[in-house]
PDB file of N, CA and C in Angstrom:
ATOM      1  N   MET A  42      64.608  49.362 147.407  1.00  0.00           N
ATOM      2  CA  MET A  42      65.618  50.366 147.635  1.00  0.00           C
ATOM      3  C   MET A  42      66.877  49.949 146.879  1.00  0.00           C
ATOM      4  N   ALA A  43      67.353  50.823 146.007  1.00  0.00           N
ATOM      5  CA  ALA A  43      68.522  50.531 145.172  1.00  0.00           C
ATOM      6  C   ALA A  43      69.509  51.685 145.234  1.00  0.00           C
ATOM      7  N   ASN A  44      70.758  51.384 144.922  1.00  0.00           N
ATOM      8  CA  ASN A  44      71.750  52.437 144.752  1.00  0.00           C
ATOM      9  C   ASN A  44      71.715  52.837 143.277  1.00  0.00           C
ATOM     10  N   VAL A  45      71.399  54.101 143.012  1.00  0.00           N
ATOM     11  CA  VAL A  45      71.316  54.604 141.644  1.00  0.00           C
ATOM     12  C   VAL A  45      72.472  55.578 141.450  1.00  0.00           C
ATOM     13  N   ALA A  46      73.489  55.129 140.727  1.00  0.00           N
ATOM     14  CA  ALA A  46      74.677  55.947 140.487  1.00  0.00           C
ATOM     15  C   ALA A  46      74.604  56.595 139.108  1.00  0.00           C
ATOM     16  N   LYS A  47      74.909  57.884 139.067  1.00  0.00           N
ATOM     17  CA  LYS A  47      74.943  58.644 137.820  1.00  0.00           C
ATOM     18  C   LYS A  47      76.296  59.327 137.694  1.00  0.00           C
ATOM     19  N   THR A  48      76.818  59.415 136.483  1.00  0.00           N
ATOM     20  CA  THR A  48      78.107  60.048 136.253  1.00  0.00           C
ATOM     21  C   THR A  48      77.928  61.528 135.939  1.00  0.00           C
ATOM     22  N   ILE A  49      78.916  62.328 136.396  1.00  0.00           N
ATOM     23  CA  ILE A  49      78.867  63.779 136.194  1.00  0.00           C
ATOM     24  C   ILE A  49      80.212  64.225 135.631  1.00  0.00           C
ATOM     25  N   GLY A  50      80.197  64.858 134.486  1.00  0.00           N
ATOM     26  CA  GLY A  50      81.418  65.341 133.846  1.00  0.00           C
ATOM     27  C   GLY A  50      81.110  65.799 132.439  1.00  0.00           C
ATOM     28  N   THR A  51      82.134  66.107 131.686  1.00  0.00           N
ATOM     29  CA  THR A  51      81.900  66.689 130.361  1.00  0.00           C
ATOM     30  C   THR A  51      82.165  65.736 129.200  1.00  0.00           C
ATOM     31  N   VAL A  52      82.616  64.532 129.486  1.00  0.00           N
ATOM     32  CA  VAL A  52      82.953  63.604 128.400  1.00  0.00           C
ATOM     33  C   VAL A  52      82.043  62.377 128.458  1.00  0.00           C
ATOM     34  N   GLY A  53      80.901  62.435 127.797  1.00  0.00           N
ATOM     35  CA  GLY A  53      80.007  61.289 127.705  1.00  0.00           C
ATOM     36  C   GLY A  53      79.405  60.826 129.020  1.00  0.00           C
ATOM     37  N   ARG A  54      79.142  61.723 129.937  1.00  0.00           N
ATOM     38  CA  ARG A  54      78.580  61.370 131.248  1.00  0.00           C
ATOM     39  C   ARG A  54      77.065  61.553 131.239  1.00  0.00           C
ATOM     40  N   ASP A  55      76.417  61.060 132.300  1.00  0.00           N
ATOM     41  CA  ASP A  55      74.966  61.240 132.423  1.00  0.00           C
ATOM     42  C   ASP A  55      74.588  62.717 132.550  1.00  0.00           C
ATOM     43  N   TYR A  56      75.402  63.482 133.274  1.00  0.00           N
ATOM     44  CA  TYR A  56      75.148  64.910 133.496  1.00  0.00           C
ATOM     45  C   TYR A  56      76.439  65.680 133.264  1.00  0.00           C
ATOM     46  N   SER A  57      76.322  66.918 132.780  1.00  0.00           N
ATOM     47  CA  SER A  57      77.508  67.743 132.562  1.00  0.00           C
ATOM     48  C   SER A  57      77.812  68.650 133.753  1.00  0.00           C
ATOM     49  N   THR A  58      76.830  68.831 134.643  1.00  0.00           N
ATOM     50  CA  THR A  58      77.045  69.659 135.837  1.00  0.00           C
ATOM     51  C   THR A  58      76.466  68.965 137.060  1.00  0.00           C
ATOM     52  N   ILE A  59      76.994  69.342 138.219  1.00  0.00           N
ATOM     53  CA  ILE A  59      76.462  68.811 139.481  1.00  0.00           C
ATOM     54  C   ILE A  59      75.050  69.339 139.697  1.00  0.00           C
ATOM     55  N   ALA A  60      74.815  70.600 139.352  1.00  0.00           N
ATOM     56  CA  ALA A  60      73.489  71.197 139.520  1.00  0.00           C
ATOM     57  C   ALA A  60      72.428  70.456 138.704  1.00  0.00           C
ATOM     58  N   ALA A  61      72.784  70.021 137.505  1.00  0.00           N
ATOM     59  CA  ALA A  61      71.827  69.263 136.676  1.00  0.00           C
ATOM     60  C   ALA A  61      71.499  67.922 137.331  1.00  0.00           C
ATOM     61  N   TRP A  62      72.504  67.261 137.903  1.00  0.00           N
ATOM     62  CA  TRP A  62      72.264  66.000 138.626  1.00  0.00           C
ATOM     63  C   TRP A  62      71.350  66.261 139.823  1.00  0.00           C
ATOM     64  N   GLU A  63      71.649  67.317 140.578  1.00  0.00           N
ATOM     65  CA  GLU A  63      70.849  67.643 141.764  1.00  0.00           C
ATOM     66  C   GLU A  63      69.403  67.930 141.389  1.00  0.00           C
ATOM     67  N   SER A  64      69.177  68.591 140.270  1.00  0.00           N
ATOM     68  CA  SER A  64      67.811  68.944 139.882  1.00  0.00           C
ATOM     69  C   SER A  64      66.961  67.718 139.563  1.00  0.00           C
ATOM     70  N   ASP A  65      67.602  66.591 139.255  1.00  0.00           N
ATOM     71  CA  ASP A  65      66.859  65.356 138.968  1.00  0.00           C
ATOM     72  C   ASP A  65      66.648  64.464 140.194  1.00  0.00           C
ATOM     73  N   LEU A  66      67.135  64.861 141.361  1.00  0.00           N
ATOM     74  CA  LEU A  66      66.996  64.007 142.547  1.00  0.00           C
ATOM     75  C   LEU A  66      65.542  63.741 142.932  1.00  0.00           C
ATOM     76  N   ALA A  67      64.650  64.635 142.558  1.00  0.00           N
ATOM     77  CA  ALA A  67      63.229  64.445 142.863  1.00  0.00           C
ATOM     78  C   ALA A  67      62.474  63.753 141.730  1.00  0.00           C
ATOM     79  N   ASP A  68      63.168  63.397 140.660  1.00  0.00           N
ATOM     80  CA  ASP A  68      62.530  62.782 139.498  1.00  0.00           C
ATOM     81  C   ASP A  68      62.218  61.312 139.792  1.00  0.00           C
ATOM     82  N   THR A  69      60.937  61.002 139.915  1.00  0.00           N
ATOM     83  CA  THR A  69      60.522  59.637 140.274  1.00  0.00           C
ATOM     84  C   THR A  69      60.684  58.641 139.126  1.00  0.00           C
ATOM     85  N   SER A  70      60.981  59.127 137.915  1.00  0.00           N
ATOM     86  CA  SER A  70      61.266  58.190 136.833  1.00  0.00           C
ATOM     87  C   SER A  70      62.720  57.689 136.920  1.00  0.00           C
ATOM     88  N   ILE A  71      63.542  58.380 137.714  1.00  0.00           N
ATOM     89  CA  ILE A  71      64.938  57.985 137.907  1.00  0.00           C
ATOM     90  C   ILE A  71      65.125  57.304 139.258  1.00  0.00           C
ATOM     91  N   TYR A  72      64.557  57.895 140.303  1.00  0.00           N
ATOM     92  CA  TYR A  72      64.740  57.405 141.669  1.00  0.00           C
ATOM     93  C   TYR A  72      63.410  56.987 142.277  1.00  0.00           C
ATOM     94  N   ALA A  73      63.384  55.791 142.841  1.00  0.00           N
ATOM     95  CA  ALA A  73      62.197  55.324 143.552  1.00  0.00           C
ATOM     96  C   ALA A  73      62.307  55.726 145.022  1.00  0.00           C
ATOM     97  N   SER A  74      61.211  55.700 145.696  1.00  0.00           N
ATOM     98  CA  SER A  74      61.186  56.017 147.120  1.00  0.00           C
ATOM     99  C   SER A  74      62.172  55.124 147.872  1.00  0.00           C
ATOM    100  N   GLY A  75      63.034  55.741 148.683  1.00  0.00           N
ATOM    101  CA  GLY A  75      63.992  54.993 149.482  1.00  0.00           C
ATOM    102  C   GLY A  75      65.296  54.652 148.788  1.00  0.00           C
ATOM    103  N   ASP A  76      65.471  55.067 147.531  1.00  0.00           N
ATOM    104  CA  ASP A  76      66.726  54.796 146.826  1.00  0.00           C
ATOM    105  C   ASP A  76      67.880  55.587 147.441  1.00  0.00           C
ATOM    106  N   ASP A  77      69.091  55.123 147.178  1.00  0.00           N
ATOM    107  CA  ASP A  77      70.308  55.842 147.517  1.00  0.00           C
ATOM    108  C   ASP A  77      70.813  56.473 146.219  1.00  0.00           C
ATOM    109  N   ALA A  78      70.839  57.803 146.173  1.00  0.00           N
ATOM    110  CA  ALA A  78      71.284  58.518 144.976  1.00  0.00           C
ATOM    111  C   ALA A  78      72.768  58.815 145.096  1.00  0.00           C
ATOM    112  N   GLU A  79      73.516  58.500 144.046  1.00  0.00           N
ATOM    113  CA  GLU A  79      74.960  58.733 144.048  1.00  0.00           C
ATOM    114  C   GLU A  79      75.361  59.471 142.783  1.00  0.00           C
ATOM    115  N   GLY A  80      76.029  60.599 142.951  1.00  0.00           N
ATOM    116  CA  GLY A  80      76.581  61.353 141.839  1.00  0.00           C
ATOM    117  C   GLY A  80      78.085  61.192 141.832  1.00  0.00           C
ATOM    118  N   ASP A  81      78.624  60.594 140.783  1.00  0.00           N
ATOM    119  CA  ASP A  81      80.056  60.327 140.673  1.00  0.00           C
ATOM    120  C   ASP A  81      80.694  61.325 139.714  1.00  0.00           C
ATOM    121  N   CYS A  82      81.471  62.267 140.265  1.00  0.00           N
ATOM    122  CA  CYS A  82      82.116  63.299 139.454  1.00  0.00           C
ATOM    123  C   CYS A  82      83.410  62.779 138.845  1.00  0.00           C
ATOM    124  N   TYR A  83      83.670  63.199 137.620  1.00  0.00           N
ATOM    125  CA  TYR A  83      84.903  62.867 136.915  1.00  0.00           C
ATOM    126  C   TYR A  83      85.690  64.150 136.683  1.00  0.00           C
ATOM    127  N   ALA A  84      87.002  64.044 136.659  1.00  0.00           N
ATOM    128  CA  ALA A  84      87.870  65.206 136.481  1.00  0.00           C
ATOM    129  C   ALA A  84      88.067  65.533 135.006  1.00  0.00           C
ATOM    130  N   ASP A  85      86.991  65.490 134.225  1.00  0.00           N
ATOM    131  CA  ASP A  85      87.062  65.858 132.810  1.00  0.00           C
ATOM    132  C   ASP A  85      87.454  67.328 132.670  1.00  0.00           C
ATOM    133  N   SER A  86      86.923  68.159 133.564  1.00  0.00           N
ATOM    134  CA  SER A  86      87.253  69.577 133.671  1.00  0.00           C
ATOM    135  C   SER A  86      86.762  70.020 135.043  1.00  0.00           C
ATOM    136  N   ASP A  87      87.203  71.207 135.504  1.00  0.00           N
ATOM    137  CA  ASP A  87      86.748  71.704 136.798  1.00  0.00           C
ATOM    138  C   ASP A  87      85.250  71.998 136.741  1.00  0.00           C
ATOM    139  N   PHE A  88      84.578  71.781 137.849  1.00  0.00           N
ATOM    140  CA  PHE A  88      83.168  72.155 137.973  1.00  0.00           C
ATOM    141  C   PHE A  88      83.151  73.559 138.558  1.00  0.00           C
ATOM    142  N   SER A  89      82.738  74.537 137.758  1.00  0.00           N
ATOM    143  CA  SER A  89      82.661  75.920 138.201  1.00  0.00           C
ATOM    144  C   SER A  89      81.189  76.279 138.301  1.00  0.00           C
ATOM    145  N   GLU A  90      80.638  76.073 139.485  1.00  0.00           N
ATOM    146  CA  GLU A  90      79.200  76.272 139.663  1.00  0.00           C
ATOM    147  C   GLU A  90      78.861  76.404 141.141  1.00  0.00           C
ATOM    148  N   ASN A  91      77.675  76.886 141.393  1.00  0.00           N
ATOM    149  CA  ASN A  91      77.133  76.928 142.742  1.00  0.00           C
ATOM    150  C   ASN A  91      76.113  75.808 142.827  1.00  0.00           C
ATOM    151  N   VAL A  92      76.306  74.930 143.791  1.00  0.00           N
ATOM    152  CA  VAL A  92      75.429  73.774 143.923  1.00  0.00           C
ATOM    153  C   VAL A  92      74.655  73.896 145.228  1.00  0.00           C
ATOM    154  N   SER A  93      73.360  73.728 145.158  1.00  0.00           N
ATOM    155  CA  SER A  93      72.520  73.714 146.349  1.00  0.00           C
ATOM    156  C   SER A  93      71.746  72.405 146.365  1.00  0.00           C
ATOM    157  N   ILE A  94      72.026  71.569 147.336  1.00  0.00           N
ATOM    158  CA  ILE A  94      71.287  70.307 147.482  1.00  0.00           C
ATOM    159  C   ILE A  94      70.146  70.592 148.433  1.00  0.00           C
ATOM    160  N   ASN A  95      68.987  70.843 147.846  1.00  0.00           N
ATOM    161  CA  ASN A  95      67.855  71.328 148.599  1.00  0.00           C
ATOM    162  C   ASN A  95      66.583  71.027 147.814  1.00  0.00           C
ATOM    163  N   GLY A  96      65.708  70.273 148.396  1.00  0.00           N
ATOM    164  CA  GLY A  96      64.468  69.972 147.699  1.00  0.00           C
ATOM    165  C   GLY A  96      63.628  68.990 148.476  1.00  0.00           C
ATOM    166  N   THR A  97      62.624  68.469 147.827  1.00  0.00           N
ATOM    167  CA  THR A  97      61.764  67.464 148.426  1.00  0.00           C
ATOM    168  C   THR A  97      62.134  66.137 147.797  1.00  0.00           C
ATOM    169  N   PHE A  98      62.960  65.385 148.501  1.00  0.00           N
ATOM    170  CA  PHE A  98      63.448  64.120 147.997  1.00  0.00           C
ATOM    171  C   PHE A  98      62.968  62.999 148.898  1.00  0.00           C
ATOM    172  N   ASP A  99      62.550  61.902 148.308  1.00  0.00           N
ATOM    173  CA  ASP A  99      62.138  60.722 149.068  1.00  0.00           C
ATOM    174  C   ASP A  99      63.236  59.660 148.955  1.00  0.00           C
ATOM    175  N   LEU A 100      64.455  60.068 149.312  1.00  0.00           N
ATOM    176  CA  LEU A 100      65.621  59.207 149.155  1.00  0.00           C
ATOM    177  C   LEU A 100      66.183  58.813 150.521  1.00  0.00           C
ATOM    178  N   SER A 101      66.767  57.627 150.615  1.00  0.00           N
ATOM    179  CA  SER A 101      67.415  57.211 151.858  1.00  0.00           C
ATOM    180  C   SER A 101      68.706  57.980 152.081  1.00  0.00           C
ATOM    181  N   SER A 102      69.456  58.199 150.994  1.00  0.00           N
ATOM    182  CA  SER A 102      70.703  58.947 151.105  1.00  0.00           C
ATOM    183  C   SER A 102      71.047  59.602 149.782  1.00  0.00           C
ATOM    184  N   ILE A 103      71.867  60.656 149.888  1.00  0.00           N
ATOM    185  CA  ILE A 103      72.379  61.375 148.729  1.00  0.00           C
ATOM    186  C   ILE A 103      73.891  61.441 148.903  1.00  0.00           C
ATOM    187  N   THR A 104      74.621  60.965 147.911  1.00  0.00           N
ATOM    188  CA  THR A 104      76.078  60.988 147.973  1.00  0.00           C
ATOM    189  C   THR A 104      76.626  61.677 146.733  1.00  0.00           C
ATOM    190  N   LEU A 105      77.442  62.696 146.970  1.00  0.00           N
ATOM    191  CA  LEU A 105      78.161  63.364 145.899  1.00  0.00           C
ATOM    192  C   LEU A 105      79.624  63.047 146.126  1.00  0.00           C
ATOM    193  N   THR A 106      80.243  62.406 145.172  1.00  0.00           N
ATOM    194  CA  THR A 106      81.607  61.927 145.352  1.00  0.00           C
ATOM    195  C   THR A 106      82.352  61.980 144.029  1.00  0.00           C
ATOM    196  N   SER A 107      83.523  61.437 144.026  1.00  0.00           N
ATOM    197  CA  SER A 107      84.327  61.354 142.814  1.00  0.00           C
ATOM    198  C   SER A 107      84.461  59.896 142.422  1.00  0.00           C
ATOM    199  N   ASP A 108      84.523  59.668 141.139  1.00  0.00           N
ATOM    200  CA  ASP A 108      84.801  58.322 140.670  1.00  0.00           C
ATOM    201  C   ASP A 108      86.151  57.885 141.248  1.00  0.00           C
ATOM    202  N   PRO A 109      86.314  56.618 141.635  1.00  0.00           N
ATOM    203  CA  PRO A 109      87.583  56.172 142.226  1.00  0.00           C
ATOM    204  C   PRO A 109      88.824  56.513 141.390  1.00  0.00           C
ATOM    205  N   SER A 110      88.676  56.604 140.077  1.00  0.00           N
ATOM    206  CA  SER A 110      89.832  56.915 139.233  1.00  0.00           C
ATOM    207  C   SER A 110      90.231  58.387 139.292  1.00  0.00           C
ATOM    208  N   THR A 111      89.359  59.253 139.821  1.00  0.00           N
ATOM    209  CA  THR A 111      89.649  60.692 139.861  1.00  0.00           C
ATOM    210  C   THR A 111      89.429  61.278 141.250  1.00  0.00           C
ATOM    211  N   ARG A 112      89.759  60.527 142.279  1.00  0.00           N
ATOM    212  CA  ARG A 112      89.592  61.028 143.646  1.00  0.00           C
ATOM    213  C   ARG A 112      90.679  62.037 144.012  1.00  0.00           C
ATOM    214  N   HIS A 113      90.284  63.048 144.765  1.00  0.00           N
ATOM    215  CA  HIS A 113      91.225  64.032 145.282  1.00  0.00           C
ATOM    216  C   HIS A 113      92.111  63.347 146.311  1.00  0.00           C
ATOM    217  N   ASP A 114      93.430  63.515 146.194  1.00  0.00           N
ATOM    218  CA  ASP A 114      94.364  62.828 147.093  1.00  0.00           C
ATOM    219  C   ASP A 114      95.029  63.749 148.108  1.00  0.00           C
ATOM    220  N   GLY A 115      94.513  64.978 148.251  1.00  0.00           N
ATOM    221  CA  GLY A 115      95.095  65.924 149.186  1.00  0.00           C
ATOM    222  C   GLY A 115      96.066  66.894 148.529  1.00  0.00           C
ATOM    223  N   THR A 116      96.416  66.646 147.284  1.00  0.00           N
ATOM    224  CA  THR A 116      97.302  67.522 146.531  1.00  0.00           C
ATOM    225  C   THR A 116      96.452  68.517 145.743  1.00  0.00           C
ATOM    226  N   ILE A 117      96.820  69.786 145.796  1.00  0.00           N
ATOM    227  CA  ILE A 117      96.059  70.808 145.080  1.00  0.00           C
ATOM    228  C   ILE A 117      95.965  70.452 143.601  1.00  0.00           C
ATOM    229  N   GLY A 118      94.740  70.485 143.069  1.00  0.00           N
ATOM    230  CA  GLY A 118      94.509  70.218 141.655  1.00  0.00           C
ATOM    231  C   GLY A 118      94.368  68.756 141.296  1.00  0.00           C
ATOM    232  N   SER A 119      94.399  67.887 142.296  1.00  0.00           N
ATOM    233  CA  SER A 119      94.246  66.460 141.985  1.00  0.00           C
ATOM    234  C   SER A 119      92.776  66.072 142.030  1.00  0.00           C
ATOM    235  N   GLY A 120      92.379  65.204 141.168  1.00  0.00           N
ATOM    236  CA  GLY A 120      91.012  64.694 141.170  1.00  0.00           C
ATOM    237  C   GLY A 120      89.999  65.700 140.670  1.00  0.00           C
ATOM    238  N   ALA A 121      88.747  65.448 141.018  1.00  0.00           N
ATOM    239  CA  ALA A 121      87.645  66.310 140.600  1.00  0.00           C
ATOM    240  C   ALA A 121      87.625  67.565 141.473  1.00  0.00           C
ATOM    241  N   VAL A 122      87.564  68.739 140.826  1.00  0.00           N
ATOM    242  CA  VAL A 122      87.628  70.025 141.518  1.00  0.00           C
ATOM    243  C   VAL A 122      86.305  70.760 141.339  1.00  0.00           C
ATOM    244  N   VAL A 123      85.766  71.284 142.455  1.00  0.00           N
ATOM    245  CA  VAL A 123      84.549  72.085 142.421  1.00  0.00           C
ATOM    246  C   VAL A 123      84.911  73.486 142.904  1.00  0.00           C
ATOM    247  N   LYS A 124      84.610  74.500 142.057  1.00  0.00           N
ATOM    248  CA  LYS A 124      84.894  75.894 142.382  1.00  0.00           C
ATOM    249  C   LYS A 124      83.604  76.698 142.285  1.00  0.00           C
ATOM    250  N   PRO A 125      83.508  77.807 143.032  1.00  0.00           N
ATOM    251  CA  PRO A 125      82.317  78.657 142.894  1.00  0.00           C
ATOM    252  C   PRO A 125      82.301  79.333 141.529  1.00  0.00           C
ATOM    253  N   SER A 126      81.118  79.699 141.084  1.00  0.00           N
ATOM    254  CA  SER A 126      81.004  80.333 139.765  1.00  0.00           C
ATOM    255  C   SER A 126      81.364  81.812 139.793  1.00  0.00           C
ATOM    256  N   GLY A 127      81.498  82.381 140.969  1.00  0.00           N
ATOM    257  CA  GLY A 127      81.866  83.787 141.084  1.00  0.00           C
ATOM    258  C   GLY A 127      82.695  84.026 142.327  1.00  0.00           C
ATOM    259  N   PRO A 128      83.306  85.205 142.443  1.00  0.00           N
ATOM    260  CA  PRO A 128      84.225  85.476 143.556  1.00  0.00           C
ATOM    261  C   PRO A 128      83.563  85.542 144.934  1.00  0.00           C
ATOM    262  N   THR A 129      82.278  85.804 144.997  1.00  0.00           N
ATOM    263  CA  THR A 129      81.609  85.889 146.302  1.00  0.00           C
ATOM    264  C   THR A 129      80.540  84.814 146.460  1.00  0.00           C
ATOM    265  N   SER A 130      80.640  83.760 145.683  1.00  0.00           N
ATOM    266  CA  SER A 130      79.629  82.713 145.681  1.00  0.00           C
ATOM    267  C   SER A 130      80.007  81.563 146.603  1.00  0.00           C
ATOM    268  N   TYR A 131      79.008  80.860 147.074  1.00  0.00           N
ATOM    269  CA  TYR A 131      79.245  79.624 147.811  1.00  0.00           C
ATOM    270  C   TYR A 131      79.581  78.523 146.811  1.00  0.00           C
ATOM    271  N   VAL A 132      80.145  77.423 147.297  1.00  0.00           N
ATOM    272  CA  VAL A 132      80.477  76.313 146.414  1.00  0.00           C
ATOM    273  C   VAL A 132      79.360  75.282 146.470  1.00  0.00           C
ATOM    274  N   ILE A 133      79.164  74.685 147.638  1.00  0.00           N
ATOM    275  CA  ILE A 133      78.099  73.691 147.807  1.00  0.00           C
ATOM    276  C   ILE A 133      77.317  74.041 149.061  1.00  0.00           C
ATOM    277  N   ASN A 134      76.021  74.163 148.913  1.00  0.00           N
ATOM    278  CA  ASN A 134      75.125  74.499 150.009  1.00  0.00           C
ATOM    279  C   ASN A 134      74.205  73.300 150.226  1.00  0.00           C
ATOM    280  N   VAL A 135      74.348  72.627 151.361  1.00  0.00           N
ATOM    281  CA  VAL A 135      73.599  71.394 151.604  1.00  0.00           C
ATOM    282  C   VAL A 135      72.517  71.639 152.647  1.00  0.00           C
ATOM    283  N   HIS A 136      71.271  71.298 152.287  1.00  0.00           N
ATOM    284  CA  HIS A 136      70.134  71.442 153.187  1.00  0.00           C
ATOM    285  C   HIS A 136      69.514  70.088 153.545  1.00  0.00           C
ATOM    286  N   GLU A 137      70.133  69.021 153.131  1.00  0.00           N
ATOM    287  CA  GLU A 137      69.590  67.682 153.361  1.00  0.00           C
ATOM    288  C   GLU A 137      70.500  66.936 154.339  1.00  0.00           C
ATOM    289  N   SER A 138      69.944  66.483 155.468  1.00  0.00           N
ATOM    290  CA  SER A 138      70.757  65.848 156.511  1.00  0.00           C
ATOM    291  C   SER A 138      71.311  64.489 156.094  1.00  0.00           C
ATOM    292  N   ASN A 139      70.739  63.875 155.091  1.00  0.00           N
ATOM    293  CA  ASN A 139      71.186  62.546 154.657  1.00  0.00           C
ATOM    294  C   ASN A 139      72.174  62.616 153.490  1.00  0.00           C
ATOM    295  N   THR A 140      72.930  63.719 153.414  1.00  0.00           N
ATOM    296  CA  THR A 140      73.859  63.953 152.305  1.00  0.00           C
ATOM    297  C   THR A 140      75.302  63.749 152.748  1.00  0.00           C
ATOM    298  N   THR A 141      76.066  63.040 151.914  1.00  0.00           N
ATOM    299  CA  THR A 141      77.498  62.846 152.133  1.00  0.00           C
ATOM    300  C   THR A 141      78.246  63.379 150.915  1.00  0.00           C
ATOM    301  N   ILE A 142      79.295  64.167 151.163  1.00  0.00           N
ATOM    302  CA  ILE A 142      80.149  64.668 150.089  1.00  0.00           C
ATOM    303  C   ILE A 142      81.568  64.196 150.396  1.00  0.00           C
ATOM    304  N   SER A 143      82.185  63.517 149.433  1.00  0.00           N
ATOM    305  CA  SER A 143      83.512  62.968 149.695  1.00  0.00           C
ATOM    306  C   SER A 143      84.379  62.955 148.436  1.00  0.00           C
ATOM    307  N   TRP A 144      85.681  62.915 148.643  1.00  0.00           N
ATOM    308  CA  TRP A 144      86.692  62.732 147.593  1.00  0.00           C
ATOM    309  C   TRP A 144      86.733  63.830 146.538  1.00  0.00           C
ATOM    310  N   LEU A 145      86.184  65.002 146.836  1.00  0.00           N
ATOM    311  CA  LEU A 145      86.209  66.126 145.914  1.00  0.00           C
ATOM    312  C   LEU A 145      87.132  67.208 146.462  1.00  0.00           C
ATOM    313  N   GLU A 146      87.820  67.921 145.578  1.00  0.00           N
ATOM    314  CA  GLU A 146      88.554  69.102 146.015  1.00  0.00           C
ATOM    315  C   GLU A 146      87.593  70.281 145.930  1.00  0.00           C
ATOM    316  N   ILE A 147      87.323  70.900 147.057  1.00  0.00           N
ATOM    317  CA  ILE A 147      86.452  72.072 147.106  1.00  0.00           C
ATOM    318  C   ILE A 147      87.369  73.289 147.164  1.00  0.00           C
ATOM    319  N   ASN A 148      87.358  74.089 146.106  1.00  0.00           N
ATOM    320  CA  ASN A 148      88.249  75.229 145.988  1.00  0.00           C
ATOM    321  C   ASN A 148      87.411  76.494 146.099  1.00  0.00           C
ATOM    322  N   GLY A 149      87.398  77.107 147.261  1.00  0.00           N
ATOM    323  CA  GLY A 149      86.580  78.296 147.493  1.00  0.00           C
ATOM    324  C   GLY A 149      87.333  79.583 147.393  1.00  0.00           C
ATOM    325  N   ASN A 150      88.499  79.605 146.744  1.00  0.00           N
ATOM    326  CA  ASN A 150      89.296  80.826 146.639  1.00  0.00           C
ATOM    327  C   ASN A 150      88.549  81.877 145.855  1.00  0.00           C
TER     328      ASN A 150
END
């Protein structure tokens, strides 16, 4: 069991979107059974997407967070920002009980 951290952002990261990172959570060439999956978002640009964490994963935990250098500090527009892709869309839809989301600004306006 290992912690497998992947970067998410638009400047030389492992993934350019949160949805792309989520789609690989079931990939056994990346994650072994019982691993802790961690997606570290960077504030390269706002994430404008609908994310659904839902699938058949053999993981101990799933963490979606911000890199310590770009954590949301409670001020509007600080850190990594996740917005819905449309005016009536959800932002993040979580169906996995072992999921933690932290240090992100969730902007559902």
